[in-house]
Amino acid sequence: MKIELDNTIKQNIYFQLFFWPALFLFAVVRNYGEYDPSEFTDVVIYNFCHWIFQIIGANFMYYILFRRFFDRKKYFKFSLYLLLSLYIISVINRIFIVYAAEPFFISLPKDNLLSIFTDINYLLSHYTFPVISSTFVFISIMFFVRYKDEKQQTMKLLKEKTELELKSLKSQLNPHFLFNTLNNIYSLSLSSSEKTSESIGRLSDILDYILYKGQKKWVSIADELTIINDYIALESLRYNERLRISRNTELDFSNTIPPLLYLTLVENAFKHGAGKTMYDVEIKIAVKTTKEYSFFRIENTCESTYNNKNTGIGIQNIERQLRHHYHDNFSFFISQEKNTFIVEINTPAAYD
């Protein structure tokens, strides 16, 4: 936060170092040729004296009046202080020119202080309006820069928030899966089954994938399917004979997807399919990649009364990840046909 504040201060300083000299040079060039050389020198000095108070006035109005009163919607105080500030700055500017600047380059009778304070028309035309015009340009640019910075900051915060949410989503592998898998591996070890070491290896691969590849922005579909196979093999230990798995895979191109995208849907199919019924369960997985798109479809049997609106956080997380990575350039369909729950995802082959 401190670094960002320092960058904002530096940005404002650089802008003013460019803006005010440019404004002064513009005033000088605009008057060039309209006066003879001796008069032109006097005009440049007058412009310089006005320029000093334009800088002071513009910064005072923006950083004090606008930030403390206008931004806080204290419009009456802002208006009152604005008029008072314009008057005071104009008076001080005139006093500075009459008593501090003119004696060094021109011999003119000095206006008395009463005349300086009371000649409102002269103050408005020669002092107040120049301050107002330069301040208007300065504050307009500052508001534009501020709006741009605030928008960028908002986008950055939203991005950071989304990234944190995605990291959280990627860590939400069903803990029941880990608990049940460890129990199954423990049972296998007691019976001295040959599947014990194989199961431990598969679980290790899944955890490695989640901890490391799961934090990447993109992974190959082939890698995702490999870990899905390990996941299915471990879940199959729980359901024995009543689980049937069928796969139809056509990987013609090495497309990529966000990590855990398909795995979450497979986990959801087990959780709300095999995990919610005591009957035979069938899960069908179809994957196809082309040069243009990547297609994934998963079906699982479920109770005929199953409400697909109550699919848990898995489906919701998938949609949020798709929205984050692909914006609106994807299709995501959920349907139920009698006792079959279906999810389809179609995403671009390559996306950044």
mmCIF file of C-alpha atoms in Angstrom:
data_model
loop_
_atom_site.group_PDB
_atom_site.id
_atom_site.type_symbol
_atom_site.label_atom_id
_atom_site.label_comp_id
_atom_site.label_asym_id
_atom_site.label_seq_id
_atom_site.Cartn_x
_atom_site.Cartn_y
_atom_site.Cartn_z
ATOM 1 C CA MET A 1 0.000 0.000 0.000
ATOM 2 C CA LYS A 2 2.869 2.350 0.852
ATOM 3 C CA ILE A 3 4.568 1.581 -2.461
ATOM 4 C CA GLU A 4 1.368 2.371 -4.352
ATOM 5 C CA LEU A 5 1.022 5.663 -2.430
ATOM 6 C CA ASP A 6 4.627 6.589 -3.241
ATOM 7 C CA ASN A 7 3.996 5.817 -6.916
ATOM 8 C CA THR A 8 0.906 8.054 -6.901
ATOM 9 C CA ILE A 9 2.870 10.924 -5.354
ATOM 10 C CA LYS A 10 5.659 10.507 -7.910
ATOM 11 C CA GLN A 11 3.112 10.388 -10.737
ATOM 12 C CA ASN A 12 1.514 13.641 -9.533
ATOM 13 C CA ILE A 13 4.899 15.338 -9.201
ATOM 14 C CA TYR A 14 5.959 14.284 -12.714
ATOM 15 C CA PHE A 15 2.644 15.489 -14.112
ATOM 16 C CA GLN A 16 2.984 18.917 -12.491
ATOM 17 C CA LEU A 17 6.607 19.253 -13.598
ATOM 18 C CA PHE A 18 5.337 18.829 -17.138
ATOM 19 C CA PHE A 19 1.972 20.615 -16.951
ATOM 20 C CA TRP A 20 2.925 23.944 -15.376
ATOM 21 C CA PRO A 21 6.010 24.701 -17.501
ATOM 22 C CA ALA A 22 3.971 23.746 -20.573
ATOM 23 C CA LEU A 23 1.188 26.141 -19.509
ATOM 24 C CA PHE A 24 3.688 28.962 -18.947
ATOM 25 C CA LEU A 25 5.362 28.403 -22.316
ATOM 26 C CA PHE A 26 1.955 28.360 -24.000
ATOM 27 C CA ALA A 27 1.130 31.777 -22.500
ATOM 28 C CA VAL A 28 4.500 33.172 -23.617
ATOM 29 C CA VAL A 29 4.175 31.858 -27.165
ATOM 30 C CA ARG A 30 0.596 33.098 -27.417
ATOM 31 C CA ASN A 31 1.718 36.670 -26.626
ATOM 32 C CA TYR A 32 4.854 36.524 -28.772
ATOM 33 C CA GLY A 33 4.698 39.028 -31.660
ATOM 34 C CA GLU A 34 1.872 41.099 -30.174
ATOM 35 C CA TYR A 35 4.242 43.440 -28.318
ATOM 36 C CA ASP A 36 7.544 45.113 -29.053
ATOM 37 C CA PRO A 37 10.612 43.535 -27.349
ATOM 38 C CA SER A 38 10.613 45.792 -24.280
ATOM 39 C CA GLU A 39 6.899 45.365 -23.649
ATOM 40 C CA PHE A 40 7.113 41.631 -24.325
ATOM 41 C CA THR A 41 9.666 41.259 -21.513
ATOM 42 C CA ASP A 42 7.269 42.955 -19.117
ATOM 43 C CA VAL A 43 4.442 40.676 -20.262
ATOM 44 C CA VAL A 44 6.587 37.588 -19.617
ATOM 45 C CA ILE A 45 7.339 38.834 -16.091
ATOM 46 C CA TYR A 46 3.663 39.506 -15.431
ATOM 47 C CA ASN A 47 2.792 36.055 -16.761
ATOM 48 C CA PHE A 48 5.421 34.532 -14.498
ATOM 49 C CA CYS A 49 3.956 36.285 -11.432
ATOM 50 C CA HIS A 50 0.464 35.093 -12.343
ATOM 51 C CA TRP A 51 1.840 31.606 -13.064
ATOM 52 C CA ILE A 52 3.216 31.229 -9.532
ATOM 53 C CA PHE A 53 -0.183 31.910 -7.993
ATOM 54 C CA GLN A 54 -1.949 29.722 -10.536
ATOM 55 C CA ILE A 55 0.166 26.811 -9.318
ATOM 56 C CA ILE A 56 -0.501 27.634 -5.662
ATOM 57 C CA GLY A 57 -4.214 28.222 -6.222
ATOM 58 C CA ALA A 58 -4.820 25.099 -8.322
ATOM 59 C CA ASN A 59 -3.052 22.811 -5.853
ATOM 60 C CA PHE A 60 -4.795 24.393 -2.874
ATOM 61 C CA MET A 61 -8.214 24.016 -4.483
ATOM 62 C CA TYR A 62 -7.661 20.425 -5.572
ATOM 63 C CA TYR A 63 -5.846 18.964 -2.581
ATOM 64 C CA ILE A 64 -7.632 20.973 0.127
ATOM 65 C CA LEU A 65 -11.036 22.112 -1.109
ATOM 66 C CA PHE A 66 -11.912 19.274 -3.457
ATOM 67 C CA ARG A 67 -10.430 16.434 -1.413
ATOM 68 C CA ARG A 68 -11.647 17.625 2.003
ATOM 69 C CA PHE A 69 -15.001 19.124 1.128
ATOM 70 C CA PHE A 70 -16.221 18.284 -2.385
ATOM 71 C CA ASP A 71 -15.273 14.577 -2.167
ATOM 72 C CA ARG A 72 -17.015 14.364 1.207
ATOM 73 C CA LYS A 73 -20.146 16.002 -0.249
ATOM 74 C CA LYS A 74 -19.826 19.114 1.885
ATOM 75 C CA TYR A 75 -20.939 21.242 -1.026
ATOM 76 C CA PHE A 76 -21.964 24.383 0.880
ATOM 77 C CA LYS A 77 -18.622 24.661 2.671
ATOM 78 C CA PHE A 78 -16.834 23.846 -0.567
ATOM 79 C CA SER A 79 -18.620 26.647 -2.449
ATOM 80 C CA LEU A 80 -18.075 29.151 0.345
ATOM 81 C CA TYR A 81 -14.374 28.350 0.750
ATOM 82 C CA LEU A 82 -13.879 28.293 -3.017
ATOM 83 C CA LEU A 83 -15.171 31.855 -3.454
ATOM 84 C CA LEU A 84 -13.201 33.035 -0.443
ATOM 85 C CA SER A 85 -10.024 31.319 -1.672
ATOM 86 C CA LEU A 86 -10.320 32.837 -5.146
ATOM 87 C CA TYR A 87 -10.688 36.289 -3.644
ATOM 88 C CA ILE A 88 -7.759 35.879 -1.236
ATOM 89 C CA ILE A 89 -5.449 34.395 -3.890
ATOM 90 C CA SER A 90 -6.328 37.205 -6.311
ATOM 91 C CA VAL A 91 -5.639 39.873 -3.693
ATOM 92 C CA ILE A 92 -2.315 38.323 -2.636
ATOM 93 C CA ASN A 93 -1.311 37.948 -6.274
ATOM 94 C CA ARG A 94 -2.004 41.625 -6.956
ATOM 95 C CA ILE A 95 -0.186 42.742 -3.808
ATOM 96 C CA PHE A 96 2.803 40.603 -4.815
ATOM 97 C CA ILE A 97 2.942 42.141 -8.278
ATOM 98 C CA VAL A 98 2.409 45.740 -7.138
ATOM 99 C CA TYR A 99 4.739 45.741 -4.124
ATOM 100 C CA ALA A 100 7.251 42.957 -4.829
ATOM 101 C CA ALA A 101 7.602 42.542 -8.604
ATOM 102 C CA GLU A 102 6.876 45.848 -10.365
ATOM 103 C CA PRO A 103 9.472 47.926 -8.474
ATOM 104 C CA PHE A 104 12.224 45.806 -10.106
ATOM 105 C CA PHE A 105 11.244 46.280 -13.753
ATOM 106 C CA ILE A 106 8.759 49.157 -14.125
ATOM 107 C CA SER A 107 8.053 52.528 -12.531
ATOM 108 C CA LEU A 108 4.361 52.885 -11.837
ATOM 109 C CA PRO A 109 2.429 54.500 -9.015
ATOM 110 C CA LYS A 110 1.473 51.860 -6.475
ATOM 111 C CA ASP A 111 -2.183 51.076 -5.891
ATOM 112 C CA ASN A 112 -3.121 51.479 -2.275
ATOM 113 C CA LEU A 113 -4.226 48.454 -0.270
ATOM 114 C CA LEU A 114 -7.822 49.664 -0.030
ATOM 115 C CA SER A 115 -8.060 49.872 -3.802
ATOM 116 C CA ILE A 116 -6.521 46.417 -4.158
ATOM 117 C CA PHE A 117 -9.013 44.876 -1.737
ATOM 118 C CA THR A 118 -12.120 46.658 -3.067
ATOM 119 C CA ASP A 119 -11.657 46.849 -6.848
ATOM 120 C CA ILE A 120 -13.527 43.589 -7.484
ATOM 121 C CA ASN A 121 -13.953 44.077 -11.244
ATOM 122 C CA TYR A 122 -10.232 44.520 -11.766
ATOM 123 C CA LEU A 123 -9.461 41.519 -9.549
ATOM 124 C CA LEU A 124 -11.906 39.332 -11.474
ATOM 125 C CA SER A 125 -10.699 40.237 -14.945
ATOM 126 C CA HIS A 126 -6.941 40.336 -14.337
ATOM 127 C CA TYR A 127 -6.393 37.870 -11.483
ATOM 128 C CA THR A 128 -9.336 35.626 -10.639
ATOM 129 C CA PHE A 129 -10.208 34.438 -14.152
ATOM 130 C CA PRO A 130 -6.614 33.411 -15.005
ATOM 131 C CA VAL A 131 -6.520 31.372 -11.802
ATOM 132 C CA ILE A 132 -9.909 29.823 -12.557
ATOM 133 C CA SER A 133 -8.989 28.906 -16.156
ATOM 134 C CA SER A 134 -5.691 27.237 -15.252
ATOM 135 C CA THR A 135 -7.228 25.545 -12.201
ATOM 136 C CA PHE A 136 -10.080 24.161 -14.293
ATOM 137 C CA VAL A 137 -7.672 22.545 -16.746
ATOM 138 C CA PHE A 138 -5.423 21.250 -13.957
ATOM 139 C CA ILE A 139 -8.252 19.792 -11.860
ATOM 140 C CA SER A 140 -9.937 18.245 -14.909
ATOM 141 C CA ILE A 141 -6.756 16.372 -15.765
ATOM 142 C CA MET A 142 -6.221 15.400 -12.111
ATOM 143 C CA PHE A 143 -9.741 14.020 -11.890
ATOM 144 C CA PHE A 144 -9.201 12.032 -15.077
ATOM 145 C CA VAL A 145 -5.909 10.614 -13.784
ATOM 146 C CA ARG A 146 -7.492 9.891 -10.418
ATOM 147 C CA TYR A 147 -10.448 8.131 -12.043
ATOM 148 C CA LYS A 148 -8.070 6.035 -14.165
ATOM 149 C CA ASP A 149 -5.942 5.131 -11.122
ATOM 150 C CA GLU A 150 -8.985 4.260 -9.008
ATOM 151 C CA LYS A 151 -10.372 2.126 -11.819
ATOM 152 C CA GLN A 152 -7.044 0.319 -12.194
ATOM 153 C CA GLN A 153 -6.857 -0.146 -8.415
ATOM 154 C CA THR A 154 -10.396 -1.523 -8.339
ATOM 155 C CA MET A 155 -9.587 -3.915 -11.174
ATOM 156 C CA LYS A 156 -6.415 -4.978 -9.386
ATOM 157 C CA LEU A 157 -8.283 -5.620 -6.136
ATOM 158 C CA LEU A 158 -10.975 -7.567 -7.980
ATOM 159 C CA LYS A 159 -8.315 -9.611 -9.743
ATOM 160 C CA GLU A 160 -6.532 -10.335 -6.471
ATOM 161 C CA LYS A 161 -9.849 -11.245 -4.855
ATOM 162 C CA THR A 162 -10.686 -13.548 -7.752
ATOM 163 C CA GLU A 163 -7.263 -15.158 -7.660
ATOM 164 C CA LEU A 164 -7.645 -15.812 -3.928
ATOM 165 C CA GLU A 165 -11.085 -17.283 -4.537
ATOM 166 C CA LEU A 166 -9.716 -19.520 -7.272
ATOM 167 C CA LYS A 167 -6.920 -20.731 -5.024
ATOM 168 C CA SER A 168 -9.552 -21.519 -2.446
ATOM 169 C CA LEU A 169 -11.658 -23.324 -5.033
ATOM 170 C CA LYS A 170 -8.689 -25.375 -6.176
ATOM 171 C CA SER A 171 -8.094 -26.528 -2.608
ATOM 172 C CA GLN A 172 -11.656 -27.736 -2.118
ATOM 173 C CA LEU A 173 -11.176 -31.375 -3.078
ATOM 174 C CA ASN A 174 -13.781 -33.269 -1.092
ATOM 175 C CA PRO A 175 -12.190 -34.195 2.276
ATOM 176 C CA HIS A 176 -14.495 -37.226 2.397
ATOM 177 C CA PHE A 177 -12.619 -38.569 -0.620
ATOM 178 C CA LEU A 178 -9.302 -38.347 1.210
ATOM 179 C CA PHE A 179 -10.768 -39.829 4.394
ATOM 180 C CA ASN A 180 -12.425 -42.751 2.590
ATOM 181 C CA THR A 181 -9.396 -43.386 0.390
ATOM 182 C CA LEU A 182 -7.096 -43.571 3.400
ATOM 183 C CA ASN A 183 -9.524 -45.977 5.079
ATOM 184 C CA ASN A 184 -9.585 -48.152 1.965
ATOM 185 C CA ILE A 185 -5.803 -48.146 1.713
ATOM 186 C CA TYR A 186 -5.626 -49.065 5.398
ATOM 187 C CA SER A 187 -8.013 -51.981 4.778
ATOM 188 C CA LEU A 188 -5.931 -53.119 1.828
ATOM 189 C CA SER A 189 -2.780 -53.006 3.937
ATOM 190 C CA LEU A 190 -4.374 -55.207 6.597
ATOM 191 C CA SER A 191 -5.184 -57.848 3.989
ATOM 192 C CA SER A 192 -1.715 -57.520 2.458
ATOM 193 C CA SER A 193 -3.337 -56.651 -0.876
ATOM 194 C CA GLU A 194 -1.111 -55.969 -3.864
ATOM 195 C CA LYS A 195 -3.232 -52.898 -4.551
ATOM 196 C CA THR A 196 -1.921 -51.135 -1.440
ATOM 197 C CA SER A 197 1.220 -49.664 -2.980
ATOM 198 C CA GLU A 198 -0.628 -48.859 -6.209
ATOM 199 C CA SER A 199 -3.339 -46.965 -4.288
ATOM 200 C CA ILE A 200 -0.766 -45.028 -2.274
ATOM 201 C CA GLY A 201 0.972 -44.068 -5.504
ATOM 202 C CA ARG A 202 -2.273 -42.877 -7.087
ATOM 203 C CA LEU A 203 -3.189 -40.817 -4.027
ATOM 204 C CA SER A 204 0.296 -39.317 -3.989
ATOM 205 C CA ASP A 205 -0.052 -38.330 -7.667
ATOM 206 C CA ILE A 206 -3.427 -36.682 -7.000
ATOM 207 C CA LEU A 207 -2.117 -34.666 -4.073
ATOM 208 C CA ASP A 208 0.967 -33.674 -6.051
ATOM 209 C CA TYR A 209 -1.249 -32.519 -8.935
ATOM 210 C CA ILE A 210 -3.477 -30.446 -6.650
ATOM 211 C CA LEU A 211 -0.592 -28.846 -4.751
ATOM 212 C CA TYR A 212 1.602 -28.025 -7.729
ATOM 213 C CA LYS A 213 -0.120 -28.181 -11.109
ATOM 214 C CA GLY A 214 -3.350 -27.081 -9.456
ATOM 215 C CA GLN A 215 -1.794 -23.664 -8.815
ATOM 216 C CA LYS A 216 -0.938 -23.080 -12.483
ATOM 217 C CA LYS A 217 -3.164 -21.090 -14.795
ATOM 218 C CA TRP A 218 -3.357 -23.780 -17.473
ATOM 219 C CA VAL A 219 -2.665 -27.516 -17.690
ATOM 220 C CA SER A 220 -2.905 -29.920 -20.586
ATOM 221 C CA ILE A 221 -6.116 -31.908 -20.884
ATOM 222 C CA ALA A 222 -4.010 -35.064 -21.067
ATOM 223 C CA ASP A 223 -2.563 -34.336 -17.601
ATOM 224 C CA GLU A 224 -6.030 -33.625 -16.233
ATOM 225 C CA LEU A 225 -7.357 -36.924 -17.608
ATOM 226 C CA THR A 226 -4.421 -38.827 -16.139
ATOM 227 C CA ILE A 227 -5.209 -37.573 -12.668
ATOM 228 C CA ILE A 228 -8.921 -38.253 -13.257
ATOM 229 C CA ASN A 229 -8.030 -41.883 -13.984
ATOM 230 C CA ASP A 230 -6.167 -42.072 -10.671
ATOM 231 C CA TYR A 231 -9.131 -40.505 -8.910
ATOM 232 C CA ILE A 232 -11.599 -42.966 -10.459
ATOM 233 C CA ALA A 233 -9.373 -45.916 -9.555
ATOM 234 C CA LEU A 234 -9.278 -44.844 -5.908
ATOM 235 C CA GLU A 235 -13.012 -44.124 -5.733
ATOM 236 C CA SER A 236 -13.723 -47.510 -7.327
ATOM 237 C CA LEU A 237 -12.312 -49.166 -4.213
ATOM 238 C CA ARG A 238 -15.401 -47.955 -2.334
ATOM 239 C CA TYR A 239 -18.087 -49.132 -4.751
ATOM 240 C CA ASN A 240 -16.767 -52.521 -5.914
ATOM 241 C CA GLU A 241 -19.152 -54.232 -8.331
ATOM 242 C CA ARG A 242 -21.949 -51.668 -8.504
ATOM 243 C CA LEU A 243 -19.899 -48.991 -10.305
ATOM 244 C CA ARG A 244 -19.517 -48.921 -14.097
ATOM 245 C CA ILE A 245 -17.240 -46.397 -15.772
ATOM 246 C CA SER A 246 -17.119 -45.737 -19.522
ATOM 247 C CA ARG A 247 -14.787 -43.293 -21.279
ATOM 248 C CA ASN A 248 -14.728 -41.908 -24.801
ATOM 249 C CA THR A 249 -11.585 -39.876 -25.397
ATOM 250 C CA GLU A 250 -10.519 -38.161 -28.639
ATOM 251 C CA LEU A 251 -7.473 -36.003 -27.971
ATOM 252 C CA ASP A 252 -6.565 -34.859 -31.466
ATOM 253 C CA PHE A 253 -4.937 -31.645 -30.203
ATOM 254 C CA SER A 254 -2.949 -30.799 -27.070
ATOM 255 C CA ASN A 255 -5.403 -28.243 -25.729
ATOM 256 C CA THR A 256 -5.241 -26.759 -22.250
ATOM 257 C CA ILE A 257 -7.763 -25.946 -19.537
ATOM 258 C CA PRO A 258 -7.670 -24.434 -16.039
ATOM 259 C CA PRO A 259 -6.435 -27.107 -13.588
ATOM 260 C CA LEU A 260 -9.048 -29.176 -11.694
ATOM 261 C CA LEU A 261 -11.798 -28.086 -14.085
ATOM 262 C CA TYR A 262 -12.742 -31.612 -15.199
ATOM 263 C CA LEU A 263 -11.633 -33.283 -11.969
ATOM 264 C CA THR A 264 -14.146 -31.249 -9.963
ATOM 265 C CA LEU A 265 -16.966 -32.478 -12.216
ATOM 266 C CA VAL A 266 -15.836 -36.087 -11.832
ATOM 267 C CA GLU A 267 -15.705 -35.654 -8.069
ATOM 268 C CA ASN A 268 -19.198 -34.127 -8.217
ATOM 269 C CA ALA A 269 -20.467 -37.129 -10.183
ATOM 270 C CA PHE A 270 -19.216 -39.533 -7.512
ATOM 271 C CA LYS A 271 -20.437 -37.394 -4.641
ATOM 272 C CA HIS A 272 -23.973 -36.863 -5.953
ATOM 273 C CA GLY A 273 -24.216 -40.082 -7.957
ATOM 274 C CA ALA A 274 -22.553 -43.093 -6.419
ATOM 275 C CA GLY A 275 -22.447 -41.496 -3.006
ATOM 276 C CA LYS A 276 -26.197 -40.821 -2.880
ATOM 277 C CA THR A 277 -27.582 -44.187 -3.997
ATOM 278 C CA MET A 278 -27.236 -47.856 -3.023
ATOM 279 C CA TYR A 279 -28.014 -49.121 -6.522
ATOM 280 C CA ASP A 280 -25.772 -49.707 -9.512
ATOM 281 C CA VAL A 281 -24.170 -46.508 -10.716
ATOM 282 C CA GLU A 282 -22.883 -45.653 -14.154
ATOM 283 C CA ILE A 283 -20.607 -42.762 -14.986
ATOM 284 C CA LYS A 284 -19.880 -41.854 -18.613
ATOM 285 C CA ILE A 285 -17.098 -39.460 -19.560
ATOM 286 C CA ALA A 286 -16.548 -38.046 -23.054
ATOM 287 C CA VAL A 287 -13.675 -35.768 -23.995
ATOM 288 C CA LYS A 288 -12.829 -34.334 -27.394
ATOM 289 C CA THR A 289 -10.270 -31.758 -28.514
ATOM 290 C CA THR A 290 -10.120 -30.027 -31.862
ATOM 291 C CA LYS A 291 -8.173 -27.109 -33.237
ATOM 292 C CA GLU A 292 -10.996 -24.757 -32.213
ATOM 293 C CA TYR A 293 -12.435 -26.115 -28.976
ATOM 294 C CA SER A 294 -12.278 -28.570 -26.081
ATOM 295 C CA PHE A 295 -15.392 -30.552 -25.161
ATOM 296 C CA PHE A 296 -16.109 -32.397 -21.926
ATOM 297 C CA ARG A 297 -19.280 -34.283 -21.012
ATOM 298 C CA ILE A 298 -19.993 -36.338 -17.928
ATOM 299 C CA GLU A 299 -23.120 -38.333 -17.082
ATOM 300 C CA ASN A 300 -23.903 -40.062 -13.827
ATOM 301 C CA THR A 301 -26.961 -41.955 -12.649
ATOM 302 C CA CYS A 302 -28.801 -40.427 -9.754
ATOM 303 C CA GLU A 303 -32.090 -40.634 -7.945
ATOM 304 C CA SER A 304 -34.996 -39.620 -10.190
ATOM 305 C CA THR A 305 -36.032 -37.067 -7.553
ATOM 306 C CA TYR A 306 -32.552 -35.509 -7.496
ATOM 307 C CA ASN A 307 -32.745 -31.718 -7.730
ATOM 308 C CA ASN A 308 -29.993 -30.369 -9.964
ATOM 309 C CA LYS A 309 -30.284 -26.975 -8.328
ATOM 310 C CA ASN A 310 -28.782 -28.510 -5.214
ATOM 311 C CA THR A 311 -25.485 -29.601 -6.726
ATOM 312 C CA GLY A 312 -23.286 -28.226 -3.978
ATOM 313 C CA ILE A 313 -20.306 -25.960 -4.360
ATOM 314 C CA GLY A 314 -18.687 -28.107 -7.077
ATOM 315 C CA ILE A 315 -20.847 -26.922 -9.965
ATOM 316 C CA GLN A 316 -20.855 -23.345 -8.684
ATOM 317 C CA ASN A 317 -17.055 -23.363 -8.479
ATOM 318 C CA ILE A 318 -16.808 -24.641 -12.045
ATOM 319 C CA GLU A 319 -18.956 -21.818 -13.383
ATOM 320 C CA ARG A 320 -16.954 -19.224 -11.475
ATOM 321 C CA GLN A 321 -13.671 -20.596 -12.849
ATOM 322 C CA LEU A 322 -15.061 -20.630 -16.388
ATOM 323 C CA ARG A 323 -16.252 -17.049 -16.015
ATOM 324 C CA HIS A 324 -12.871 -15.968 -14.684
ATOM 325 C CA HIS A 325 -10.772 -17.634 -17.377
ATOM 326 C CA TYR A 326 -13.019 -17.402 -20.440
ATOM 327 C CA HIS A 327 -15.377 -14.518 -19.598
ATOM 328 C CA ASP A 328 -18.392 -15.199 -21.857
ATOM 329 C CA ASN A 329 -16.550 -17.272 -24.435
ATOM 330 C CA PHE A 330 -17.649 -20.724 -23.244
ATOM 331 C CA SER A 331 -20.732 -22.917 -22.911
ATOM 332 C CA PHE A 332 -21.764 -24.711 -19.758
ATOM 333 C CA PHE A 333 -24.892 -26.873 -19.711
ATOM 334 C CA ILE A 334 -26.479 -28.809 -16.874
ATOM 335 C CA SER A 335 -29.452 -31.087 -17.440
ATOM 336 C CA GLN A 336 -31.227 -34.093 -15.986
ATOM 337 C CA GLU A 337 -33.009 -36.804 -17.945
ATOM 338 C CA LYS A 338 -34.983 -39.018 -15.575
ATOM 339 C CA ASN A 339 -32.258 -40.608 -13.424
ATOM 340 C CA THR A 340 -29.271 -39.296 -15.400
ATOM 341 C CA PHE A 341 -27.484 -36.069 -14.493
ATOM 342 C CA ILE A 342 -25.504 -34.482 -17.349
ATOM 343 C CA VAL A 343 -22.919 -31.703 -17.439
ATOM 344 C CA GLU A 344 -21.278 -30.387 -20.629
ATOM 345 C CA ILE A 345 -18.483 -27.868 -21.021
ATOM 346 C CA ASN A 346 -17.252 -26.405 -24.285
ATOM 347 C CA THR A 347 -14.236 -24.067 -24.117
ATOM 348 C CA PRO A 348 -11.859 -22.498 -26.683
ATOM 349 C CA ALA A 349 -8.804 -24.576 -27.553
ATOM 350 C CA ALA A 350 -6.457 -21.775 -26.552
ATOM 351 C CA TYR A 351 -7.247 -18.751 -24.423
ATOM 352 C CA ASP A 352 -5.322 -16.160 -22.459
#
